[in-house]
Tab-separated table of C-alpha atoms and ligand atoms in Angstrom:
chain	number	residue	atom	x	y	z
X	1194	MET	CA	-65.246	-134.838	-1.600
X	1195	THR	CA	-62.505	-137.070	-0.072
X	1196	THR	CA	-63.707	-138.968	3.223
X	1197	THR	CA	-61.611	-139.560	6.214
X	1198	GLU	CA	-62.419	-143.169	5.744
X	1199	GLN	CA	-59.088	-145.406	4.899
X	1200	HIS	CA	-59.387	-147.760	1.996
X	1201	ILE	CA	-56.703	-150.184	2.284
X	1202	ASP	CA	-56.501	-153.698	0.611
X	1203	LYS	CA	-56.714	-156.361	3.533
X	1204	ILE	CA	-53.584	-158.155	2.357
X	1205	LEU	CA	-51.140	-155.191	2.240
X	1206	ILE	CA	-51.747	-154.057	6.146
X	1207	PRO	CA	-49.221	-156.600	7.418
X	1208	ILE	CA	-46.831	-155.420	4.992
X	1209	LEU	CA	-47.280	-151.625	5.965
X	1210	GLU	CA	-47.688	-152.192	9.290
X	1211	GLN	CA	-43.832	-153.500	9.226
X	1212	VAL	CA	-42.992	-149.981	7.982
X	1213	SER	CA	-42.404	-147.393	11.172
X	1214	ASP	CA	-41.982	-143.685	11.539
X	1215	PRO	CA	-38.208	-142.440	10.986
X	1216	GLU	CA	-38.689	-140.071	14.028
X	1217	ILE	CA	-40.747	-142.112	16.486
X	1218	PRO	CA	-39.630	-145.875	15.468
X	1219	VAL	CA	-41.762	-147.945	17.794
X	1220	LEU	CA	-44.758	-146.352	16.001
X	1221	SER	CA	-45.817	-147.790	12.583
X	1222	ILE	CA	-46.791	-145.754	9.802
X	1223	MET	CA	-50.437	-147.548	10.080
X	1224	ASP	CA	-51.158	-146.547	13.579
X	1225	MET	CA	-49.835	-143.242	12.830
X	1226	GLY	CA	-52.680	-142.584	10.481
X	1227	VAL	CA	-50.872	-141.249	7.262
X	1228	VAL	CA	-51.663	-144.175	4.782
X	1229	ARG	CA	-55.333	-142.918	3.931
X	1230	SER	CA	-55.653	-145.583	0.915
X	1231	ALA	CA	-53.632	-148.601	-0.576
X	1232	ILE	CA	-55.348	-150.399	-3.256
X	1233	ILE	CA	-53.809	-152.948	-5.947
X	1234	GLU	CA	-54.719	-151.948	-9.261
X	1235	ASN	CA	-53.382	-153.692	-12.279
X	1236	ASP	CA	-50.519	-155.262	-10.589
X	1237	ILE	CA	-49.315	-151.831	-9.248
X	1238	VAL	CA	-50.013	-150.647	-5.607
X	1239	LYS	CA	-51.187	-147.350	-5.481
X	1240	VAL	CA	-50.741	-145.659	-2.155
X	1241	GLU	CA	-51.647	-142.461	-0.828
X	1242	ILE	CA	-50.068	-141.072	2.308
X	1243	THR	CA	-50.891	-137.745	3.902
X	1244	PRO	CA	-48.495	-135.655	5.946
X	1245	THR	CA	-48.557	-135.023	9.659
X	1246	TYR	CA	-46.972	-131.561	9.223
X	1247	SER	CA	-46.404	-129.842	6.232
X	1248	GLY	CA	-42.770	-129.520	6.842
X	1249	CYS	CA	-42.222	-132.993	8.343
X	1250	PRO	CA	-38.970	-134.376	6.588
X	1251	ALA	CA	-40.037	-137.772	7.234
X	1252	MET	CA	-42.773	-137.900	4.618
X	1253	ASP	CA	-40.215	-138.330	1.918
X	1254	VAL	CA	-38.324	-141.298	3.846
X	1255	ILE	CA	-41.683	-142.706	4.514
X	1256	GLY	CA	-42.780	-143.016	1.133
X	1257	ASP	CA	-39.445	-144.616	0.296
X	1258	ASP	CA	-39.607	-146.928	2.810
X	1259	ILE	CA	-43.473	-148.063	1.666
X	1260	MET	CA	-41.749	-148.564	-1.711
X	1261	ALA	CA	-38.967	-150.656	-0.427
X	1262	ALA	CA	-41.228	-152.796	2.003
X	1263	LEU	CA	-43.942	-153.361	-0.947
X	1264	LYS	CA	-40.884	-154.260	-3.042
X	1265	ASN	CA	-39.820	-156.968	-0.857
X	1266	ALA	CA	-43.304	-158.566	-0.674
X	1267	GLY	CA	-43.240	-158.796	-4.591
X	1268	TYR	CA	-45.125	-155.272	-5.392
X	1269	LYS	CA	-44.636	-152.386	-7.527
X	1270	SER	CA	-45.619	-149.185	-6.080
X	1271	LYS	CA	-46.566	-145.871	-6.895
X	1272	ILE	CA	-46.996	-143.323	-3.737
X	1273	GLU	CA	-48.727	-140.219	-3.911
X	1274	LEU	CA	-48.876	-137.201	-1.160
X	1275	ILE	CA	-52.521	-136.313	-0.815
X	1276	LEU	CA	-53.362	-133.111	1.216
X	1277	HIS	CA	-57.164	-133.507	1.705
X	1278	PRO	CA	-58.374	-134.300	4.243
X	1279	ALA	CA	-55.758	-132.722	6.328
X	1280	TRP	CA	-54.383	-135.227	9.159
X	1281	THR	CA	-55.179	-135.322	12.889
X	1282	THR	CA	-53.841	-136.513	15.961
X	1283	ASP	CA	-57.420	-138.220	16.377
X	1284	TRP	CA	-55.944	-140.547	13.306
X	1285	ILE	CA	-53.487	-141.954	15.682
X	1286	THR	CA	-54.634	-145.496	16.870
X	1287	GLU	CA	-55.214	-146.604	20.430
X	1288	ARG	CA	-52.362	-149.135	19.985
X	1289	GLY	CA	-50.378	-145.964	18.537
X	1290	ARG	CA	-51.115	-143.904	21.629
X	1291	LYS	CA	-49.782	-146.625	23.960
X	1292	ALA	CA	-46.681	-147.070	21.789
X	1293	LEU	CA	-46.111	-143.528	21.963
X	1294	GLU	CA	-46.274	-143.486	26.126
X	1295	LYS	CA	-44.048	-146.544	26.191
X	1296	TYR	CA	-41.611	-144.774	24.055
X	1297	GLY	CA	-41.672	-141.670	26.690
X	1298	ILE	CA	-43.874	-139.373	24.454
X	1299	ALA	CA	-47.207	-138.212	26.357
X	1300	ALA	CA	-49.741	-138.859	23.715
X	1301	PRO	CA	-51.925	-136.007	22.169
X	1302	LEU	CA	-55.069	-134.726	24.742
X	1303	GLU	CA	-58.193	-133.426	23.467
X	1304	ALA	CA	-58.441	-130.292	21.862
X	1305	GLU	CA	-59.870	-128.373	24.848
X	1306	ALA	CA	-57.432	-129.815	27.131
X	1307	ASP	CA	-54.218	-129.154	24.753
X	1308	LYS	CA	-55.412	-125.705	24.918
X	1309	ASP	CA	-55.589	-125.468	28.667
X	1310	VAL	CA	-52.122	-127.075	29.059
X	1311	LEU	CA	-50.469	-125.069	26.191
X	1312	LEU	CA	-51.993	-121.619	26.939
X	1313	ASN	CA	-53.102	-121.443	30.406
X	1314	GLY	CA	-50.429	-123.369	31.885
X	1315	LYS	CA	-52.840	-126.102	33.237
X	1316	ARG	CA	-51.348	-129.476	34.813
X	1317	LEU	CA	-52.986	-132.236	32.917
X	1318	VAL	CA	-50.205	-134.013	30.632
X	1319	LYS	CA	-49.038	-137.198	32.295
X	1320	CYS	CA	-45.677	-137.977	32.819
X	1321	PRO	CA	-44.888	-141.133	30.572
X	1322	GLN	CA	-42.104	-141.792	33.111
X	1323	CYS	CA	-43.897	-141.710	36.749
X	1324	GLY	CA	-47.548	-141.081	35.429
X	1325	SER	CA	-47.660	-137.938	37.377
X	1326	LYS	CA	-49.917	-135.036	36.146
X	1327	ASN	CA	-47.487	-132.713	38.109
X	1328	THR	CA	-46.095	-131.359	34.782
X	1329	LYS	CA	-44.957	-128.111	33.349
X	1330	LEU	CA	-44.791	-126.892	29.741
X	1331	VAL	CA	-41.038	-125.848	29.007
X	1332	SER	CA	-41.473	-124.780	25.378
X	1333	GLN	CA	-44.576	-124.935	22.947
X	1334	PHE	CA	-42.031	-126.285	20.404
X	1335	GLY	CA	-40.144	-129.581	20.603
X	1336	SER	CA	-37.673	-131.900	19.201
X	1337	THR	CA	-39.914	-131.876	16.119
X	1338	ALA	CA	-42.482	-129.983	14.781
X	1339	CYS	CA	-45.381	-132.137	15.979
X	1340	LYS	CA	-44.049	-131.861	19.754
X	1341	ALA	CA	-44.043	-129.417	22.853
X	1342	GLN	CA	-41.130	-130.140	25.464
X	1343	PHE	CA	-42.648	-130.634	29.013
X	1344	GLN	CA	-41.024	-131.353	32.257
X	1345	CYS	CA	-42.004	-133.513	35.219
X	1346	ASP	CA	-42.217	-131.733	38.570
X	1347	GLU	CA	-42.443	-135.128	40.544
X	1348	CYS	CA	-39.524	-137.299	38.939
X	1349	GLN	CA	-37.655	-134.211	37.139
X	1350	GLU	CA	-37.564	-135.980	33.750
X	1351	PRO	CA	-38.061	-133.755	30.637
X	1352	PHE	CA	-40.345	-135.334	28.100
X	1353	ASP	CA	-42.035	-134.630	24.769
X	1354	TYR	CA	-45.440	-134.087	24.668
X	1355	PHE	CA	-47.429	-134.719	20.954
X	1356	LYS	CA	-49.647	-131.696	20.496
X	1357	CYS	CA	-52.961	-132.100	19.405
X	1358	LEU	CA	-53.900	-131.497	16.177
X	1359	LYS	CA	-57.372	-130.877	14.788
C	547	MET	CA	-59.617	-119.136	-32.186
C	548	LYS	CA	-56.722	-117.252	-30.609
C	549	ALA	CA	-58.561	-115.194	-28.271
C	550	GLY	CA	-59.982	-118.314	-26.278
C	551	ILE	CA	-56.316	-120.020	-26.034
C	552	SER	CA	-54.737	-116.735	-24.980
C	553	LEU	CA	-57.393	-116.092	-22.265
C	554	ARG	CA	-56.733	-119.590	-20.674
C	555	GLU	CA	-52.928	-118.852	-21.269
C	556	THR	CA	-53.473	-115.388	-19.064
C	557	MET	CA	-55.726	-117.229	-16.570
C	558	LYS	CA	-52.879	-120.006	-16.229
C	559	ASN	CA	-50.242	-117.135	-15.875
C	560	ASN	CA	-52.107	-115.173	-13.049
C	561	LEU	CA	-52.663	-118.669	-11.082
C	562	TYR	CA	-49.033	-119.201	-11.164
C	563	LYS	CA	-48.165	-115.579	-10.184
C	564	TYR	CA	-50.817	-115.759	-7.378
C	565	ILE	CA	-49.398	-118.925	-6.028
C	566	LEU	CA	-45.777	-117.652	-6.094
C	567	GLY	CA	-47.210	-114.441	-4.273
C	568	ILE	CA	-48.507	-116.485	-1.391
C	569	ALA	CA	-45.541	-118.967	-1.157
C	570	ASP	CA	-42.590	-116.559	-1.717
C	571	ASN	CA	-43.741	-114.774	1.720
C	572	SER	CA	-43.225	-117.991	3.509
C	573	LEU	CA	-39.732	-118.958	1.440
C	574	ILE	CA	-38.543	-115.644	2.647
C	575	LEU	CA	-39.731	-115.473	5.915
C	576	GLY	CA	-38.841	-119.228	6.416
C	577	GLN	CA	-35.297	-118.616	5.209
C	578	ARG	CA	-35.052	-115.465	7.801
C	579	ILE	CA	-35.990	-117.095	10.761
C	580	GLY	CA	-34.075	-120.480	9.726
C	581	GLU	CA	-30.796	-118.357	9.922
C	582	LEU	CA	-31.330	-118.368	13.833
C	583	CYS	CA	-30.772	-122.016	13.604
C	584	GLY	CA	-27.991	-122.209	16.542
C	585	HIS	CA	-27.970	-118.987	17.171
C	586	GLY	CA	-31.366	-118.202	19.018
C	587	PRO	CA	-31.158	-116.527	22.331
C	588	SER	CA	-32.063	-119.585	24.341
C	589	LEU	CA	-32.647	-123.181	23.350
C	590	GLU	CA	-35.812	-123.324	23.519
C	591	THR	CA	-36.635	-120.113	21.187
C	592	ASP	CA	-33.820	-121.349	18.837
C	593	ILE	CA	-35.884	-124.679	18.462
C	594	ALA	CA	-39.089	-122.953	18.166
C	595	CYS	CA	-37.654	-120.612	15.427
C	596	THR	CA	-36.417	-123.570	13.325
C	597	ASN	CA	-39.722	-125.356	13.658
C	598	LEU	CA	-41.454	-122.257	12.350
C	599	SER	CA	-39.047	-122.035	9.524
C	600	LEU	CA	-39.601	-126.028	8.730
C	601	ASP	CA	-43.533	-125.266	9.047
C	602	LEU	CA	-43.079	-122.428	6.497
C	603	PHE	CA	-40.630	-124.278	4.028
C	604	GLY	CA	-42.966	-127.398	4.394
C	605	GLN	CA	-45.888	-125.280	3.099
C	606	VAL	CA	-43.879	-123.616	0.206
C	607	ARG	CA	-43.154	-127.067	-1.013
C	608	SER	CA	-46.860	-127.406	-1.636
C	609	TYR	CA	-47.216	-124.105	-3.278
C	610	TYR	CA	-44.084	-124.738	-5.504
C	611	GLN	CA	-44.873	-128.214	-6.718
C	612	TYR	CA	-48.642	-127.004	-7.494
C	613	ALA	CA	-47.054	-123.961	-9.527
C	614	ALA	CA	-44.522	-126.512	-11.038
C	615	LYS	CA	-47.543	-128.629	-12.102
C	616	ILE	CA	-49.380	-125.454	-13.235
C	617	ALA	CA	-46.469	-124.178	-15.324
C	618	GLY	CA	-46.503	-127.574	-17.074
C	619	ASP	CA	-43.017	-127.337	-18.391
C	620	ASP	CA	-39.881	-128.923	-16.970
C	621	ARG	CA	-39.535	-126.303	-14.214
C	622	THR	CA	-39.571	-128.217	-10.539
C	623	GLU	CA	-40.416	-127.011	-7.221
C	624	ASP	CA	-36.847	-126.208	-6.750
C	625	ASP	CA	-36.062	-124.120	-9.653
C	626	ILE	CA	-38.757	-122.090	-8.388
C	627	ALA	CA	-37.356	-121.893	-4.877
C	628	MET	CA	-33.677	-121.531	-5.764
C	629	LEU	CA	-32.816	-120.204	-9.475
C	630	ARG	CA	-34.803	-116.989	-9.793
C	631	LYS	CA	-33.415	-113.545	-10.023
C	632	GLU	CA	-34.271	-111.029	-7.148
C	633	ARG	CA	-36.791	-109.011	-9.329
C	634	ASP	CA	-38.624	-112.214	-9.975
C	635	TYR	CA	-39.535	-112.831	-6.130
C	636	ILE	CA	-42.743	-111.203	-5.134
C	637	ASN	CA	-42.778	-111.426	-1.406
C	638	VAL	CA	-43.791	-108.320	0.917
C	639	LEU	CA	-41.031	-106.035	2.062
C	640	LEU	CA	-41.637	-106.954	5.557
C	641	VAL	CA	-40.679	-110.720	5.497
C	642	GLU	CA	-37.184	-109.949	4.092
C	643	GLN	CA	-36.177	-107.269	6.741
C	644	PRO	CA	-32.990	-108.621	8.642
C	645	ASN	CA	-33.027	-110.444	12.226
C	646	ARG	CA	-31.440	-107.084	14.023
C	647	ASP	CA	-32.538	-108.231	17.697
C	648	PHE	CA	-34.790	-110.754	19.016
C	649	ALA	CA	-37.656	-108.209	19.822
C	650	TYR	CA	-37.126	-107.188	16.003
C	651	ILE	CA	-37.728	-111.027	14.759
C	652	ILE	CA	-40.524	-111.548	16.958
C	653	GLY	CA	-42.167	-108.442	15.775
C	654	ARG	CA	-41.811	-109.171	12.176
C	655	GLN	CA	-42.959	-112.671	13.161
C	656	PHE	CA	-46.100	-111.220	14.874
C	657	LEU	CA	-46.859	-108.691	12.331
C	658	PHE	CA	-46.936	-111.379	9.503
C	659	ASP	CA	-48.517	-114.121	11.662
C	660	VAL	CA	-51.786	-112.144	12.179
C	661	TYR	CA	-52.082	-111.470	8.339
C	662	HIS	CA	-50.965	-115.237	7.725
C	663	TYR	CA	-53.703	-116.479	9.891
C	664	LEU	CA	-56.331	-114.240	8.520
C	665	PHE	CA	-55.341	-114.874	4.889
C	666	LEU	CA	-55.431	-118.812	5.474
C	667	THR	CA	-58.890	-118.732	7.018
C	668	GLU	CA	-59.933	-116.966	3.762
C	669	LEU	CA	-57.975	-118.996	1.316
C	670	GLN	CA	-59.753	-122.391	2.477
C	671	LYS	CA	-62.797	-121.199	0.754
C	672	SER	CA	-61.065	-120.677	-2.400
C	673	LYS	CA	-62.463	-122.665	-5.521
C	674	ASP	CA	-59.100	-123.987	-6.202
C	675	LEU	CA	-59.113	-127.248	-4.142
C	676	THR	CA	-55.602	-127.483	-3.984
C	677	LEU	CA	-54.710	-124.439	-2.699
C	678	SER	CA	-57.601	-124.676	-0.213
C	679	ALA	CA	-56.158	-128.014	1.229
C	680	ILE	CA	-52.794	-126.345	1.711
C	681	ALA	CA	-54.586	-123.525	3.515
C	682	THR	CA	-56.502	-125.802	5.752
C	683	LYS	CA	-53.210	-128.003	6.464
C	684	SER	CA	-51.077	-124.805	6.979
C	685	LEU	CA	-53.650	-122.827	9.359
C	686	LYS	CA	-53.178	-125.619	11.897
C	687	GLU	CA	-49.554	-124.798	11.941
C	688	VAL	CA	-49.905	-121.086	11.458
C	689	SER	CA	-52.011	-120.752	14.392
C	690	TYR	CA	-49.212	-122.346	16.583
C	691	HIS	CA	-46.931	-119.439	15.072
C	692	LEU	CA	-49.618	-116.723	16.106
C	693	ARG	CA	-49.860	-117.848	19.392
C	694	PHE	CA	-45.781	-118.010	19.769
C	695	SER	CA	-45.241	-114.801	18.366
C	696	SER	CA	-48.120	-113.042	20.302
C	697	ASP	CA	-47.025	-114.622	23.505
C	698	TRP	CA	-43.633	-113.120	22.978
C	699	VAL	CA	-44.790	-109.837	22.127
C	700	LYS	CA	-46.500	-109.724	25.608
C	701	ARG	CA	-43.874	-111.048	27.444
C	702	LEU	CA	-41.351	-108.524	25.931
C	703	GLY	CA	-43.568	-105.685	25.679
C	704	ASP	CA	-44.624	-106.084	29.139
C	705	GLY	CA	-41.608	-107.116	30.575
C	706	THR	CA	-38.295	-105.098	31.546
C	707	GLU	CA	-37.605	-101.481	30.713
C	708	GLU	CA	-35.183	-102.737	27.950
C	709	SER	CA	-37.282	-105.311	26.681
C	710	HIS	CA	-40.009	-103.179	26.352
C	711	ALA	CA	-37.965	-100.279	24.607
C	712	LYS	CA	-36.844	-102.680	22.175
C	713	MET	CA	-40.068	-104.394	21.366
C	714	GLN	CA	-41.797	-100.866	20.982
C	715	ASP	CA	-38.405	-99.849	18.653
C	716	ALA	CA	-39.167	-103.297	16.473
C	717	ILE	CA	-42.828	-102.249	15.918
C	718	ASP	CA	-42.122	-98.281	15.124
C	719	GLY	CA	-39.819	-99.823	12.825
C	720	LEU	CA	-41.701	-102.701	10.897
C	721	TRP	CA	-44.915	-100.591	10.782
C	722	THR	CA	-44.218	-98.989	7.337
C	723	TYR	CA	-43.872	-102.552	6.043
C	724	THR	CA	-47.659	-103.690	7.166
C	725	ASP	CA	-49.869	-101.634	4.850
C	726	GLU	CA	-48.166	-103.535	1.599
C	727	LEU	CA	-49.873	-106.646	2.991
C	728	PHE	CA	-53.177	-105.197	1.490
C	729	HIS	CA	-51.930	-104.532	-1.881
C	730	GLN	CA	-53.318	-106.532	-4.789
C	731	THR	CA	-51.476	-107.181	-7.989
C	732	ASP	CA	-53.291	-107.653	-11.156
C	733	ALA	CA	-52.844	-111.470	-10.883
C	734	ASP	CA	-54.282	-111.416	-7.494
C	735	LYS	CA	-57.516	-109.159	-8.456
C	736	GLN	CA	-58.233	-111.294	-11.188
C	737	MET	CA	-57.780	-114.773	-8.819
C	738	VAL	CA	-60.348	-112.831	-6.470
C	739	SER	CA	-62.732	-112.148	-9.122
C	740	GLU	CA	-62.431	-115.867	-10.224
C	741	GLY	CA	-63.325	-117.037	-6.671
C	742	ILE	CA	-59.892	-118.408	-6.189
C	743	GLY	CA	-57.859	-115.668	-4.442
C	744	VAL	CA	-58.554	-113.829	-1.266
C	745	ASP	CA	-59.897	-110.243	-1.508
C	746	VAL	CA	-56.897	-109.049	1.018
C	747	THR	CA	-58.228	-105.550	1.369
C	748	LYS	CA	-61.171	-106.785	3.271
C	749	LEU	CA	-58.726	-108.397	5.685
C	750	LYS	CA	-57.185	-104.672	6.562
C	751	ASP	CA	-59.534	-103.635	9.200
C	752	THR	CA	-59.538	-107.016	11.430
C	753	TYR	CA	-55.561	-106.979	11.004
C	754	TYR	CA	-54.938	-103.979	12.446
C	755	ASN	CA	-57.851	-104.212	15.153
C	756	ASN	CA	-56.074	-107.911	15.856
C	757	VAL	CA	-52.722	-106.390	16.204
C	758	ALA	CA	-53.634	-103.584	18.338
C	759	GLU	CA	-55.165	-105.694	20.901
C	760	VAL	CA	-52.050	-107.677	21.652
C	761	LEU	CA	-49.821	-104.635	21.333
C	762	THR	CA	-52.317	-102.948	24.092
C	763	GLU	CA	-52.000	-105.921	26.108
C	764	ALA	CA	-48.127	-105.795	25.744
C	765	THR	CA	-48.081	-102.242	26.874
C	766	ILE	CA	-46.900	-101.543	23.472
C	767	GLN	CA	-48.308	-98.318	21.555
C	768	VAL	CA	-49.525	-98.767	18.358
C	769	PRO	CA	-47.942	-96.668	15.581
C	770	GLU	CA	-49.641	-93.735	13.884
C	771	LEU	CA	-48.273	-93.746	10.069
C	772	LYS	CA	-49.463	-92.072	7.111
C	773	TYR	CA	-46.801	-93.133	4.583
C	774	PHE	CA	-45.719	-97.033	3.985
C	775	GLN	CA	-42.969	-98.808	1.972
C	776	LYS	CA	-44.163	-101.207	-0.676
C	777	GLY	CA	-42.334	-102.514	-3.867
C	778	GLY	CA	-41.958	-106.339	-3.177
C	779	LYS	CA	-44.927	-107.600	-4.935
C	780	GLN	CA	-43.475	-105.945	-8.004
C	781	GLY	CA	-40.084	-107.371	-7.407
C	782	ILE	CA	-38.810	-104.125	-6.038
C	783	HIS	CA	-37.141	-105.187	-2.827
C	784	THR	CA	-35.274	-103.671	-0.024
C	785	GLU	CA	-31.356	-103.835	0.072
C	786	HIS	CA	-31.504	-107.018	2.331
C	787	MET	CA	-33.223	-108.967	-0.043
C	788	GLY	CA	-29.915	-109.498	-2.336
C	789	TYR	CA	-27.856	-110.903	0.800
C	790	LEU	CA	-30.680	-113.235	1.721
C	791	LEU	CA	-30.673	-114.636	-1.779
C	792	ALA	CA	-27.189	-114.930	-1.897
C	793	GLU	CA	-27.096	-117.325	1.284
C	794	LEU	CA	-30.216	-119.187	0.048
C	795	GLN	CA	-29.322	-119.824	-3.533
C	796	TYR	CA	-25.404	-120.600	-2.787
C	797	MET	CA	-25.284	-124.244	-3.334
C	798	GLN	CA	-27.468	-124.179	-6.622
C	799	ARG	CA	-25.649	-121.489	-8.089
C	800	ALA	CA	-22.363	-122.843	-6.822
C	801	TYR	CA	-22.992	-126.224	-7.882
C	802	PRO	CA	-25.835	-126.418	-10.379
C	803	ASN	CA	-28.242	-129.204	-9.764
C	804	MET	CA	-26.649	-130.348	-6.809
C	805	GLU	CA	-28.992	-133.137	-5.257
C	806	TRP	CA	-28.562	-134.335	-1.246
Q	2898	LIG	ZN1	-42.615	-138.150	36.197
């Protein structure tokens, strides 16, 4: 069995932190939690990444970007896509959540609250522009597979909400 | 001994076919709702449908990559997706039905989503760890699909007189394709006995119960039918399939080996 622990060689962390999610450029792939392991073995860095969503077109780009970043740092690398264990929004770090909010995307709520918001129309998602919770769901599907479309009834701004995935 | 080798070969071939049987459903449905890109009835539904399509294609990639690995020759995921002939696709007839109107699109999606959700829930328990991992990943996405299509069945069914009539028409027209979801090929049966595949015959009652529950809430009458269409799992498709493949395969047929 694979565990949910990450195995990343310390020396590689600053390099991997430079690689950002191509669709949310303020978020590093480390804060996104998609890097599951990165280990130096016989001069080659073996990196395992896991997709956020199956159809996420960013995964191929992320793989290429990791390879480029490691190459710049003088490493050869091999990237492998793993499916187990499946990615969850819980793996987004606290720093990642703050970066999302700053970028104008509401960070995922806990599973129960997420259900209340998406299914029962409860107003719990905080508007990343003005901070009001007087917000409503416009569409369960947003600009990318991982987001839903919301609108704030205080400042009227539309915004994306990063859906909870567990 | 020859018998040993051929047994292993049969097992490999059956697993390959089994994976295609799952993946082809998602590929063909993904292509159908992908056709709505830029043509959805509203911006939100347009984006929703392309998102469903993207999820399905993503799942398909995982399945075909695995199938290509099992085949063990120079076949790639793209060859499997793009270069087979109509008779070699083994998706159910339901998913290839054309986009007649939005109620029909939603009806088709809903009737497949209910099945897909139950199927993946079981596939998670597969002894094949790759299939079980793909199932776990996909299930999270498919629960969104099911939520979306169920919501729309209710909105249209319990909506205006016109939307109700169209939703009822769609369900009546599509019902004949639902029974095939629970048919098994020889490959399916072998995979079930190996603890790899899902025994779909056991999902049937739950399926029709879950479907009826949503339809009733949507004030849609549950059709009663004795005769059902079948053939997709044997590669015998409806007349719509050729047109769908012509569009799906156009680039690879016109410009062989073309890459992005
Ligand atoms: Zn606001």
